[in-house]
Tab-separated table of C-alpha atoms and ligand atoms in Angstrom:
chain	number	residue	atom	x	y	z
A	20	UNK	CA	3.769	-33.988	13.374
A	21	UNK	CA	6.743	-32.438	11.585
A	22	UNK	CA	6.444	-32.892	8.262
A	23	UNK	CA	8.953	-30.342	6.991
A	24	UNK	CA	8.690	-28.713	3.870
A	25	UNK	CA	5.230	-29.578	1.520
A	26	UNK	CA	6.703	-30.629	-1.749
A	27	UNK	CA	4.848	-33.599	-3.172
A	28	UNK	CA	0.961	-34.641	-3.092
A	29	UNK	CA	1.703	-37.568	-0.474
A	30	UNK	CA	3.276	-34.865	2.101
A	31	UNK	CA	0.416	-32.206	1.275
A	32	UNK	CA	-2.147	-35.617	1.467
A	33	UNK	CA	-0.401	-36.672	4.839
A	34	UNK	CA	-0.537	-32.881	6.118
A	35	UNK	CA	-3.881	-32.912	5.095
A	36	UNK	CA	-4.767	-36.094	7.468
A	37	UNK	CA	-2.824	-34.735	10.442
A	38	UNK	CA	-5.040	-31.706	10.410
A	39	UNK	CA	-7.993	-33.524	10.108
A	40	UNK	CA	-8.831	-31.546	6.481
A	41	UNK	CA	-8.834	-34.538	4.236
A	42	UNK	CA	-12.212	-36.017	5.160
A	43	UNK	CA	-13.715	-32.464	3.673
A	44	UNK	CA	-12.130	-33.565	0.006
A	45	UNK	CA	-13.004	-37.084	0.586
A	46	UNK	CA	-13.649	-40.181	2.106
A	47	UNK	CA	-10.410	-42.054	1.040
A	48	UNK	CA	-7.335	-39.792	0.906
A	49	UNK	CA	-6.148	-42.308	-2.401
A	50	UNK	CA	-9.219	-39.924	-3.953
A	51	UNK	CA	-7.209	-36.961	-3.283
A	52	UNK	CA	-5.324	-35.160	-6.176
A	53	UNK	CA	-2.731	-32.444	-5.564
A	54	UNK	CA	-1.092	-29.970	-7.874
A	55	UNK	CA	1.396	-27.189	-6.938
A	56	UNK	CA	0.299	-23.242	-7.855
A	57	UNK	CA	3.116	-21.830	-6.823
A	58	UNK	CA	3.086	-18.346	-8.570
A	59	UNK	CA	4.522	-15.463	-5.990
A	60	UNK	CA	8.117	-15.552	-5.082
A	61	UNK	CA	8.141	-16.318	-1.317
A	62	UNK	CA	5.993	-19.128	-0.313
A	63	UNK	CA	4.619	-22.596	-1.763
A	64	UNK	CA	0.910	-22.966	-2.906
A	65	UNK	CA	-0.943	-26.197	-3.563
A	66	UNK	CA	-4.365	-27.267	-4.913
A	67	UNK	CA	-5.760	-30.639	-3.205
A	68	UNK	CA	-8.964	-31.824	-4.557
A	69	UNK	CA	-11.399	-34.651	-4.266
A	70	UNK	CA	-14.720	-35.502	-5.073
A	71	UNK	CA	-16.242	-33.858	-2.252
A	72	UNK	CA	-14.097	-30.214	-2.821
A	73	UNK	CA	-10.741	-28.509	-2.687
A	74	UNK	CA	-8.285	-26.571	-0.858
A	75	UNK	CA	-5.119	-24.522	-0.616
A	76	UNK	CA	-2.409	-25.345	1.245
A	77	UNK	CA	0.016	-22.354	1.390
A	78	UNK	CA	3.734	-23.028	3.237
A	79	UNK	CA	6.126	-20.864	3.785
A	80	UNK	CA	9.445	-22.320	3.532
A	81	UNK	CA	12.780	-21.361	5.993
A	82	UNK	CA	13.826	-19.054	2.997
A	83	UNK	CA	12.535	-16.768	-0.002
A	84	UNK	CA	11.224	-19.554	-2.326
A	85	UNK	CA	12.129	-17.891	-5.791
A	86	UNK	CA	15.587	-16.756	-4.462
A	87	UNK	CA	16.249	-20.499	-2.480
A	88	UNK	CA	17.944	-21.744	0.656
A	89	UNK	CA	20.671	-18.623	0.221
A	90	UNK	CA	17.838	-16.436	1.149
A	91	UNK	CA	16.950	-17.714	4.370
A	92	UNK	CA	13.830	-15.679	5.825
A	93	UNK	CA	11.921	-16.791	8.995
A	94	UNK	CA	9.311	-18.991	7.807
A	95	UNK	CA	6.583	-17.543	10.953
A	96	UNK	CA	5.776	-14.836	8.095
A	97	UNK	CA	3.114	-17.201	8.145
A	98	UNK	CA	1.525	-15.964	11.187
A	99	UNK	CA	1.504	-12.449	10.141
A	100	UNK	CA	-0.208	-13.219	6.783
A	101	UNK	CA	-2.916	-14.906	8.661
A	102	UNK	CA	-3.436	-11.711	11.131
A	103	UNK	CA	-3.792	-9.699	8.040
A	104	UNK	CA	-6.227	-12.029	6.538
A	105	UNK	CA	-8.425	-12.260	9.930
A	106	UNK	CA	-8.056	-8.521	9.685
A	107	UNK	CA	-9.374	-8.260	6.014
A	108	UNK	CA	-12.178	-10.715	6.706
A	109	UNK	CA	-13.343	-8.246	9.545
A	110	UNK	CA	-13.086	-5.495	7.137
A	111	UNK	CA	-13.627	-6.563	3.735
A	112	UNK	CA	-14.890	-10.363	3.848
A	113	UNK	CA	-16.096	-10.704	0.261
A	114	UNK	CA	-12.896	-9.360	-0.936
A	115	UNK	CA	-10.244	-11.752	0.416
A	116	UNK	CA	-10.173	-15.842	0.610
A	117	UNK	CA	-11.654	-17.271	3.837
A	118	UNK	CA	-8.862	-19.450	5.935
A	119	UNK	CA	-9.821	-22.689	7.150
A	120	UNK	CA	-6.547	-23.869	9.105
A	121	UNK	CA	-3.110	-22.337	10.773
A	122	UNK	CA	-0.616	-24.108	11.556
A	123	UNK	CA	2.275	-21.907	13.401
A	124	UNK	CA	4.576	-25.474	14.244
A	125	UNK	CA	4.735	-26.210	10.092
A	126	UNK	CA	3.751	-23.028	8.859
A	127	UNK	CA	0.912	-23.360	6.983
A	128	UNK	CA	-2.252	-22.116	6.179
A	129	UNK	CA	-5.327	-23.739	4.172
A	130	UNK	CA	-7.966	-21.607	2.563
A	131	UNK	CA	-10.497	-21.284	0.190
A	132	UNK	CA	-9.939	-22.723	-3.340
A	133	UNK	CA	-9.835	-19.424	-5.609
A	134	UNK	CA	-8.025	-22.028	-8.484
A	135	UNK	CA	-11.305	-21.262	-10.726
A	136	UNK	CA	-10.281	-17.621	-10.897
A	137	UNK	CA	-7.327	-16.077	-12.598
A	138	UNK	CA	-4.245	-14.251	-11.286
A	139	UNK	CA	-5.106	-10.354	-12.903
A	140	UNK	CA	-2.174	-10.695	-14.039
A	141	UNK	CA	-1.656	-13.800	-15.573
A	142	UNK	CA	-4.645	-12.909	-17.101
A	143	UNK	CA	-3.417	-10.094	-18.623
A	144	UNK	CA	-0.122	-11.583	-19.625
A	145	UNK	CA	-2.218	-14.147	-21.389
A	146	UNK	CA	-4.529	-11.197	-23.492
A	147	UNK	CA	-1.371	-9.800	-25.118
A	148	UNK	CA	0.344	-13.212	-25.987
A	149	UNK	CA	-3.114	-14.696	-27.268
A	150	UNK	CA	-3.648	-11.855	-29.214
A	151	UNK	CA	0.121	-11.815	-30.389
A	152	UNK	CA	-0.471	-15.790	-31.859
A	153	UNK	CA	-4.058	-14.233	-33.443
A	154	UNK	CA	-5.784	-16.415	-30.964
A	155	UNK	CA	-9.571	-15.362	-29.290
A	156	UNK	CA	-8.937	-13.282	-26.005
A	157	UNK	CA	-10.799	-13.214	-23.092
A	158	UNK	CA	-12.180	-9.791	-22.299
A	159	UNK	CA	-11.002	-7.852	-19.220
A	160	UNK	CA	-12.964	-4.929	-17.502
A	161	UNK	CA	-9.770	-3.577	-15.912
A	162	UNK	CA	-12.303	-0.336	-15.150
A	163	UNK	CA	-14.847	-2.600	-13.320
A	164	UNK	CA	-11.910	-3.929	-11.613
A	165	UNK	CA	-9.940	-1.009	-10.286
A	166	UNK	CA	-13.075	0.303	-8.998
A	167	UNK	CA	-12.974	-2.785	-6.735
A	168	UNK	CA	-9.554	-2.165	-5.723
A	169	UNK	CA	-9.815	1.054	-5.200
A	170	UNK	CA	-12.708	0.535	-2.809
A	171	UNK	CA	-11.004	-1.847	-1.275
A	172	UNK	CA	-7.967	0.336	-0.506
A	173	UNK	CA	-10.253	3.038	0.195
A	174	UNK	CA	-12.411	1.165	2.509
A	175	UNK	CA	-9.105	-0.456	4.697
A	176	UNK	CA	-7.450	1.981	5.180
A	177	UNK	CA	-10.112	4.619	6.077
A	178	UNK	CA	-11.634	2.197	8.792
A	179	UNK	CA	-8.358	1.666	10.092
A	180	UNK	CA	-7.016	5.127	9.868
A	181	UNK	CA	-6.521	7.075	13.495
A	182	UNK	CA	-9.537	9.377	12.433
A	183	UNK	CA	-12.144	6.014	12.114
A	184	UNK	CA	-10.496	4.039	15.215
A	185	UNK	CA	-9.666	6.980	17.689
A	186	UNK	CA	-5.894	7.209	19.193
A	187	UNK	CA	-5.445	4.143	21.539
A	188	UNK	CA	-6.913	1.665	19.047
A	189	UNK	CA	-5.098	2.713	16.288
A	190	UNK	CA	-1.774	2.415	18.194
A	191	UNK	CA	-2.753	-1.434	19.125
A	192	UNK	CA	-3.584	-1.750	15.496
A	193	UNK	CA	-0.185	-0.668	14.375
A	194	UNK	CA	1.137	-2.352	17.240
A	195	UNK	CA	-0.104	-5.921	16.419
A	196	UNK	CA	0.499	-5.615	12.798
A	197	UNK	CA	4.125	-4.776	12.931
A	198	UNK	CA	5.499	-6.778	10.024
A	199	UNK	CA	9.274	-5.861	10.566
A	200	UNK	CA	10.722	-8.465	8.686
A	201	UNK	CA	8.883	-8.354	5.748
A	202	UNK	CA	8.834	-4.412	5.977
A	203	UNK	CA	12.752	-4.830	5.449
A	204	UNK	CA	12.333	-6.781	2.691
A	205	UNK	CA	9.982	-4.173	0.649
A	206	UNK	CA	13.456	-1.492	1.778
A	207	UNK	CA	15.736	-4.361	-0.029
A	208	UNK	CA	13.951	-5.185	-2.904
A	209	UNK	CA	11.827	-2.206	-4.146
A	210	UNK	CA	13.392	0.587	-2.382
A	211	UNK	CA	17.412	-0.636	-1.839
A	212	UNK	CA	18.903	-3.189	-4.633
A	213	UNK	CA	17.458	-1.667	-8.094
A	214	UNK	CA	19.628	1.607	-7.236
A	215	UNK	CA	22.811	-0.448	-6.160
A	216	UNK	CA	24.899	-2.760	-8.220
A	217	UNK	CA	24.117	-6.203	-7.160
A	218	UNK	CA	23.514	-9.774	-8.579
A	219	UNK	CA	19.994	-10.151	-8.000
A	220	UNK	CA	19.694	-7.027	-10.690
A	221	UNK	CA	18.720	-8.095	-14.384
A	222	UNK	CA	17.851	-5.673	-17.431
A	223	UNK	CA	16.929	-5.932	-21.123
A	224	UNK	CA	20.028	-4.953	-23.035
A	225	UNK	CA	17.925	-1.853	-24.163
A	226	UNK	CA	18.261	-0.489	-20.510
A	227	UNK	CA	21.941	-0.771	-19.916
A	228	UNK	CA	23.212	2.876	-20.424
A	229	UNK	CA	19.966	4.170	-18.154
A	230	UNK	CA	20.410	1.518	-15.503
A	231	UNK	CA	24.271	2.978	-14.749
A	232	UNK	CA	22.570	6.331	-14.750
A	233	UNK	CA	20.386	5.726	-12.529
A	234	UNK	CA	22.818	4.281	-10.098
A	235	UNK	CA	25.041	7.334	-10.477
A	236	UNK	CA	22.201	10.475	-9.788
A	237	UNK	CA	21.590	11.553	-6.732
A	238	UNK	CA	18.694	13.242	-7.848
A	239	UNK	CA	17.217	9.556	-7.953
A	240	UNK	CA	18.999	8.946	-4.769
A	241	UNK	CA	17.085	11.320	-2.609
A	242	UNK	CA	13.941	10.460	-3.779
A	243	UNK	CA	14.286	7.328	-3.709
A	244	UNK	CA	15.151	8.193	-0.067
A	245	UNK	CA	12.199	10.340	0.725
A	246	UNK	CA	9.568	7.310	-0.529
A	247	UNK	CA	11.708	5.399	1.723
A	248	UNK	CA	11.077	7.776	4.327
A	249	UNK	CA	7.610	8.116	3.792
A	250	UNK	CA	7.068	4.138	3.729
A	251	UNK	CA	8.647	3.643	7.345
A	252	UNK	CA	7.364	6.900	9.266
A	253	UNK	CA	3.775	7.206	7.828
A	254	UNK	CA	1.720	5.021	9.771
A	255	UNK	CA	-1.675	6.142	8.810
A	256	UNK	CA	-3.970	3.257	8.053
A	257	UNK	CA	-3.874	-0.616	7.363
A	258	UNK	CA	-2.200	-1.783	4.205
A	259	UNK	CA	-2.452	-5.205	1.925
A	260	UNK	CA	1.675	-3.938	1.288
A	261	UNK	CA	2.257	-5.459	-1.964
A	262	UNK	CA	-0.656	-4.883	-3.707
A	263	UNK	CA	0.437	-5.856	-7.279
A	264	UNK	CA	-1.633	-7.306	-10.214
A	265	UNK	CA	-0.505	-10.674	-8.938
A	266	UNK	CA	-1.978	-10.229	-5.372
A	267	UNK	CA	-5.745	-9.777	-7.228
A	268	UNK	CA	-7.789	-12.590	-8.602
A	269	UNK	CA	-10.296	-12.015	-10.861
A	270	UNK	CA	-12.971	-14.482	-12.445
A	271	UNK	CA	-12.824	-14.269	-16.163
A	272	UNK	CA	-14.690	-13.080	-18.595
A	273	UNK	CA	-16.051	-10.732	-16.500
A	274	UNK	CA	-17.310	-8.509	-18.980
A	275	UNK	CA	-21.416	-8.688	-18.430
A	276	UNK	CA	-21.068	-10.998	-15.287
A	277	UNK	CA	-21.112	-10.294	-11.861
A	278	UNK	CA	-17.668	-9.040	-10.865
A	279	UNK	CA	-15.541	-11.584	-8.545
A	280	UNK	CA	-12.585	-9.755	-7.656
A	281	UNK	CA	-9.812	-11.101	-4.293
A	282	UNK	CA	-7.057	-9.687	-2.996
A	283	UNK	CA	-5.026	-12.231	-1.585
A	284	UNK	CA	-1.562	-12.818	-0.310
A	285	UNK	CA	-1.481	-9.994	2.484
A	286	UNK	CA	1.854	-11.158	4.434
A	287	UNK	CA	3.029	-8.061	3.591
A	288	UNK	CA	0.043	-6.259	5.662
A	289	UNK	CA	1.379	-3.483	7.953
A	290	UNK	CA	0.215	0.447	8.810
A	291	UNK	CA	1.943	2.279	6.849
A	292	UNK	CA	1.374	5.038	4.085
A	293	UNK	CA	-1.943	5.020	2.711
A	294	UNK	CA	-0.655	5.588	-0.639
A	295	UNK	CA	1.585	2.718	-0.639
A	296	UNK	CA	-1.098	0.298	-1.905
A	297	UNK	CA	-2.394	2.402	-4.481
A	298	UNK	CA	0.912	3.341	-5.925
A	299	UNK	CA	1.784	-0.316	-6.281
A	300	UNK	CA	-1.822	-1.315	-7.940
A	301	UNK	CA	-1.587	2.076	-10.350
A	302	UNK	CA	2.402	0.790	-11.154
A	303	UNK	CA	1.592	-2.684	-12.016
A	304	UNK	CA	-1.796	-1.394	-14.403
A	305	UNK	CA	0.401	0.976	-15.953
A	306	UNK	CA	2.804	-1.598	-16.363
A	307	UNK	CA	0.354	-4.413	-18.103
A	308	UNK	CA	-0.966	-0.758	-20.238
A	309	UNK	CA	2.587	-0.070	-21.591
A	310	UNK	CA	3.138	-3.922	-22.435
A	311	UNK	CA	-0.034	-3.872	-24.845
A	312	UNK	CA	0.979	-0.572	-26.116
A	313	UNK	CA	4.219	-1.648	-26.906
A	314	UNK	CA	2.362	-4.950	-28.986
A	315	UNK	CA	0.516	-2.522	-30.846
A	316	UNK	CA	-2.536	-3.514	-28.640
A	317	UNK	CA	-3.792	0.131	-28.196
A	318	UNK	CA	-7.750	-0.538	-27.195
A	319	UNK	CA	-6.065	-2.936	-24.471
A	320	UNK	CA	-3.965	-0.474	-23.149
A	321	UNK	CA	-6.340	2.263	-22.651
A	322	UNK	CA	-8.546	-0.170	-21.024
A	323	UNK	CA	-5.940	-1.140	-18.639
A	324	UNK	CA	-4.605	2.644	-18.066
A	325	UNK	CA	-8.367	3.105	-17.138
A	326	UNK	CA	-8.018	1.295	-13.833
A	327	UNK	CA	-5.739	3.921	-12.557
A	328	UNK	CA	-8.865	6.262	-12.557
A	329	UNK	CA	-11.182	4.073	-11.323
A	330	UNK	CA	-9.191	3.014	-8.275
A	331	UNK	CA	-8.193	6.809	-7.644
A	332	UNK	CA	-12.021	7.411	-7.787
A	333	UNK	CA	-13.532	4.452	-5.656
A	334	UNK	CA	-10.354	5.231	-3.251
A	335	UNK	CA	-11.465	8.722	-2.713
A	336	UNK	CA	-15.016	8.196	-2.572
A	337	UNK	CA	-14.218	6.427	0.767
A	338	UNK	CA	-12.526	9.324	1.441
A	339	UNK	CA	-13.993	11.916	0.460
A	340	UNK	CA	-16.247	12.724	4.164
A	341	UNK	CA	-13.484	13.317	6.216
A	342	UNK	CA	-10.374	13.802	4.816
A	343	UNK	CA	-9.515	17.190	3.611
A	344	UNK	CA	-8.416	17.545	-0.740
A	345	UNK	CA	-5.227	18.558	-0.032
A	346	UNK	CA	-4.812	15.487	2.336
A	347	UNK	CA	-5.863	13.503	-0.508
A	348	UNK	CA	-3.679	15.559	-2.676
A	349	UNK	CA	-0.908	14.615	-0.764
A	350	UNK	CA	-1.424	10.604	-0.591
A	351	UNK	CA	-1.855	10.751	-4.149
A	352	UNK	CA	1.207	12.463	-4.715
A	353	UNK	CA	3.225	9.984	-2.288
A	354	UNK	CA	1.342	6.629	-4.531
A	355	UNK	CA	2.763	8.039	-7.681
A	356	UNK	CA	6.366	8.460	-6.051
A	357	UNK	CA	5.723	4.316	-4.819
A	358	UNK	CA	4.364	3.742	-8.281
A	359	UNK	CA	7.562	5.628	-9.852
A	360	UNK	CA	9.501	2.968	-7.686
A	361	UNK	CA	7.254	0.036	-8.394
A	362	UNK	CA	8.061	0.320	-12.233
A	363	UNK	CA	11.621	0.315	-11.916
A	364	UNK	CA	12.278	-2.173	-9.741
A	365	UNK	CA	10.017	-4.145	-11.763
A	366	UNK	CA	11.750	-3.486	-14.989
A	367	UNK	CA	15.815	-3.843	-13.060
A	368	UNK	CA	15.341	-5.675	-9.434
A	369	UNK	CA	14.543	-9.150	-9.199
A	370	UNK	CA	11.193	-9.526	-8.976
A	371	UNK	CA	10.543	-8.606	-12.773
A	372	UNK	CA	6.848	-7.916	-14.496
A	373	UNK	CA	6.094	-11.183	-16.439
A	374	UNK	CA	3.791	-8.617	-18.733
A	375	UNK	CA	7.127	-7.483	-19.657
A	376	UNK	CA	9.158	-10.329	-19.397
A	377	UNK	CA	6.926	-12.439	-21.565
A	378	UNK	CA	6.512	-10.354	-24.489
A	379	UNK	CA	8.401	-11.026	-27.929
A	380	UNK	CA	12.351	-9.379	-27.854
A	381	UNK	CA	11.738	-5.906	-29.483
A	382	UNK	CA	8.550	-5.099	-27.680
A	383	UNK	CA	9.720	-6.316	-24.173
A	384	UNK	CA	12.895	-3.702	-24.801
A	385	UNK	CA	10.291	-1.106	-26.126
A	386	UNK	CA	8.208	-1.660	-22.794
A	387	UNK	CA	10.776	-1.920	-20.652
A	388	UNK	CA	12.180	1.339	-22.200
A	389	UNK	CA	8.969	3.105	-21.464
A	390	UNK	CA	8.252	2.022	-17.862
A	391	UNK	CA	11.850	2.721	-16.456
A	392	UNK	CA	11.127	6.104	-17.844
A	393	UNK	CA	7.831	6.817	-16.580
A	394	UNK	CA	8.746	4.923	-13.274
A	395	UNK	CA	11.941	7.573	-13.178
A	396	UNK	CA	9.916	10.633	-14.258
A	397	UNK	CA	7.319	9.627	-11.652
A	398	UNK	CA	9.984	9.168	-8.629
A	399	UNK	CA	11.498	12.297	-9.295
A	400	UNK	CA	8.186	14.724	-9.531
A	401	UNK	CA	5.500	12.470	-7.956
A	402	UNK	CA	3.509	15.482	-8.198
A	403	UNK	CA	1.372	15.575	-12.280
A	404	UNK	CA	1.413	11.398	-12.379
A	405	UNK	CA	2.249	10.251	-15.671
A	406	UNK	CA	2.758	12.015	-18.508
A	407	UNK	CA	2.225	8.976	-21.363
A	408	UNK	CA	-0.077	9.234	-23.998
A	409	UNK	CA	-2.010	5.983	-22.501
B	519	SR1	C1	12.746	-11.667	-3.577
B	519	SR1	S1	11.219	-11.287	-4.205
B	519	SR1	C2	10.581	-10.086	-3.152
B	519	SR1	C3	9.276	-9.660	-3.633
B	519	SR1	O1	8.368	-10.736	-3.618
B	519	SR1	C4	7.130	-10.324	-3.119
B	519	SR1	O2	6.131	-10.744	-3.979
B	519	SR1	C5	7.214	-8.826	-2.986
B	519	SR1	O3	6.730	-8.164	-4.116
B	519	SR1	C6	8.668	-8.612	-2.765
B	519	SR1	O4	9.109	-7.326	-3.093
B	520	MG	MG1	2.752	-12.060	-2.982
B	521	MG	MG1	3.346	-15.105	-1.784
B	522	MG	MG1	9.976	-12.848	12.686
């Protein structure tokens, strides 16, 4: 079958017959209802259910789906998404979505329906902006939840570090998870375009004087040239690779329930820097913390600041046997130099924070304001972490 790009429910039903999946949703595919998730900028997502359950059917298109056809991108990303996610299920099964179907020829996967959860943060978009209309909130244990994170980070990268694996395995590790293509596109859009004039670049007005700054200090320039250096000569253990509040699914409320946290969306994965993966989780919390502060939301913020200290916490702990402190020291000090880039290219590049993004005019540019700065601070002395009052 070629049935080109999934963009309606009959394609996604007819896909769905093809691969023999449909029967598991049920026993006429007229049953079969299909809605499209799309939420992260480079693939398609779709929900098919029936009356005997549901799946997702991810595709990745020819090009970068938020950017369109004049972003073309080899669509076999695919594949290495699902060798990270075979990976993670070895490693971390409860953490990630199982995978029930690969299809290299179309270039998609089906996995586990995780529609019942929410996007962390979607969910936390939605705290501030309920609370902004005086609506009821769901709770969020952000601390219960970087804990999980951390571990996870912890856990992945310490079994797949040299020291867990021993020499040769490690090398076929980094070996088969190469991810070249999508590694360049981390060096474009978090650690190239937000320093360089170019379209894809959008600010609040509030940022306009610091943005040509930035472009023009070469201060910024060399550090944003030794994380650069760090992220492609540090192969030390496996990462997720974009490990952003929008690659973690939580079920809400989870305040006084069992915690259900997945990662998901690893086609990113590669070896790299260990504190790559923290640095982007601790940007993207510190990010949702500054958005409440900014809405005058201070308990929400502190909560959400919190997670940076569980994660660092849970991380170490599945550290702590073998690695030395000042090794830790020093990953630490390269995730807050990721983090420092994280926030800025999430404030100025193109793949903006909708906590940011979605908050009323004068608190967006009083956000924004405050994670460019602490993103800036952070990139050019990696070494305290943030100096905020949250
Ligand atoms: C063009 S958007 C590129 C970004 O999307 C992915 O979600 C990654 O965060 C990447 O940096
Ligand atoms: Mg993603
Ligand atoms: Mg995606
Ligand atoms: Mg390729």
């Amino acid at each position: 079958m070629s049935s080109g790009l999934l963009t309606d429910r009959d394609g996604v039903v007819a896909y769905l017959e093809f691969a023999h999946l449909s029967a598991t949703l049920a026993d006429e595919a007229d049953h079969i209802t299909v809605r499209e998730v799309t939420a992260g900028n480079m693939n398609r997502v779709f929900i098919a259910e029936g009356p005997l359950g549901s799946l997702a059917i991810k595709q990745a298109p020819p090009f970068i789906n938020v950017i369109g056809e004049g972003a073309p991108m080899d669509p076999s990303r695919i594949g290495a998404e699902a060798r990270a996610y075979a990976q993670l299920a070895r490693l971390a099964p409860d953490t990630v979505p199982a995978i029930a179907h690969l299809d290299l020829d179309e270039y998609v996967m089906v996995m586990e329906d995780l529609s019942e959860l929410t996007v962390l943060r979607d969910g936390l978009v939605d705290q501030v902006t309920a609370r902004l209309a005086g609506e009821a909130t769901s709770e969020i244990d952000c601390a219960a939840i970087g804990s999980v994170v951390g571990r996870f980070i912890g856990e992945l990268t310490f079994s797949t570090s040299e020291t867990s694996l021993g020499r040769s395995a490690f090398e076929e590790l980094t070996r088969e998870s190469s991810n070249p293509d999508l590694c360049a596109l981390t060096l474009q859009y978090v650690l190239g375009e937000p320093y360089r004039d170019v379209a894809n670049n959008h600010w609040v007005p509030a940022l306009e004087g610091r943005v040509r700054q930035l472009w023009n200090d070469s201060a910024v320039a060399a550090a944003v040239e030794r994380v650069s250096k760090v992220f492609t000569e540090s192969p030390q253990g496996l990462l997720h690779g974009d490990l952003h509040t929008g690659s973690v699914m939580v079920r809400l409320p989870n305040v006084g329930h069992d915690l259900d946290v997945k990662v998901f969306d690893p086609e990113f994965s590669f070896v790299g820097p260990i504190g790559m993966d923290l640095g982007l989780f601790w940007a993207n919390m510190r990010i949702a913390a500054m958005a409440a502060d900014a809405a005058g939301q201070t308990d929400l913020a502190v909560m959400r600041a919190s997670a940076v200290d569980t994660s660092r916490e849970a991380f170490r702990a599945a550290w702590q046997d073998t690695a030395s402190p000042e090794f830790l020291d020093q990953v630490e000090r390269e995730a807050w130099g990721f983090a420092g880039a994280e926030m800025i290219r999430r404030v100025i590049g193109v793949a903006r924070a909708a906590d940011l993004e979605l908050l009323p005019a004068d608190e967006c540019a009083a956000a924004s304001v405050a994670v460019f700065d602490e993103g800036r601070s952070l990139l050019l002395d990696p070494s305290t972490g943030p100096v905020a009052h949250i």
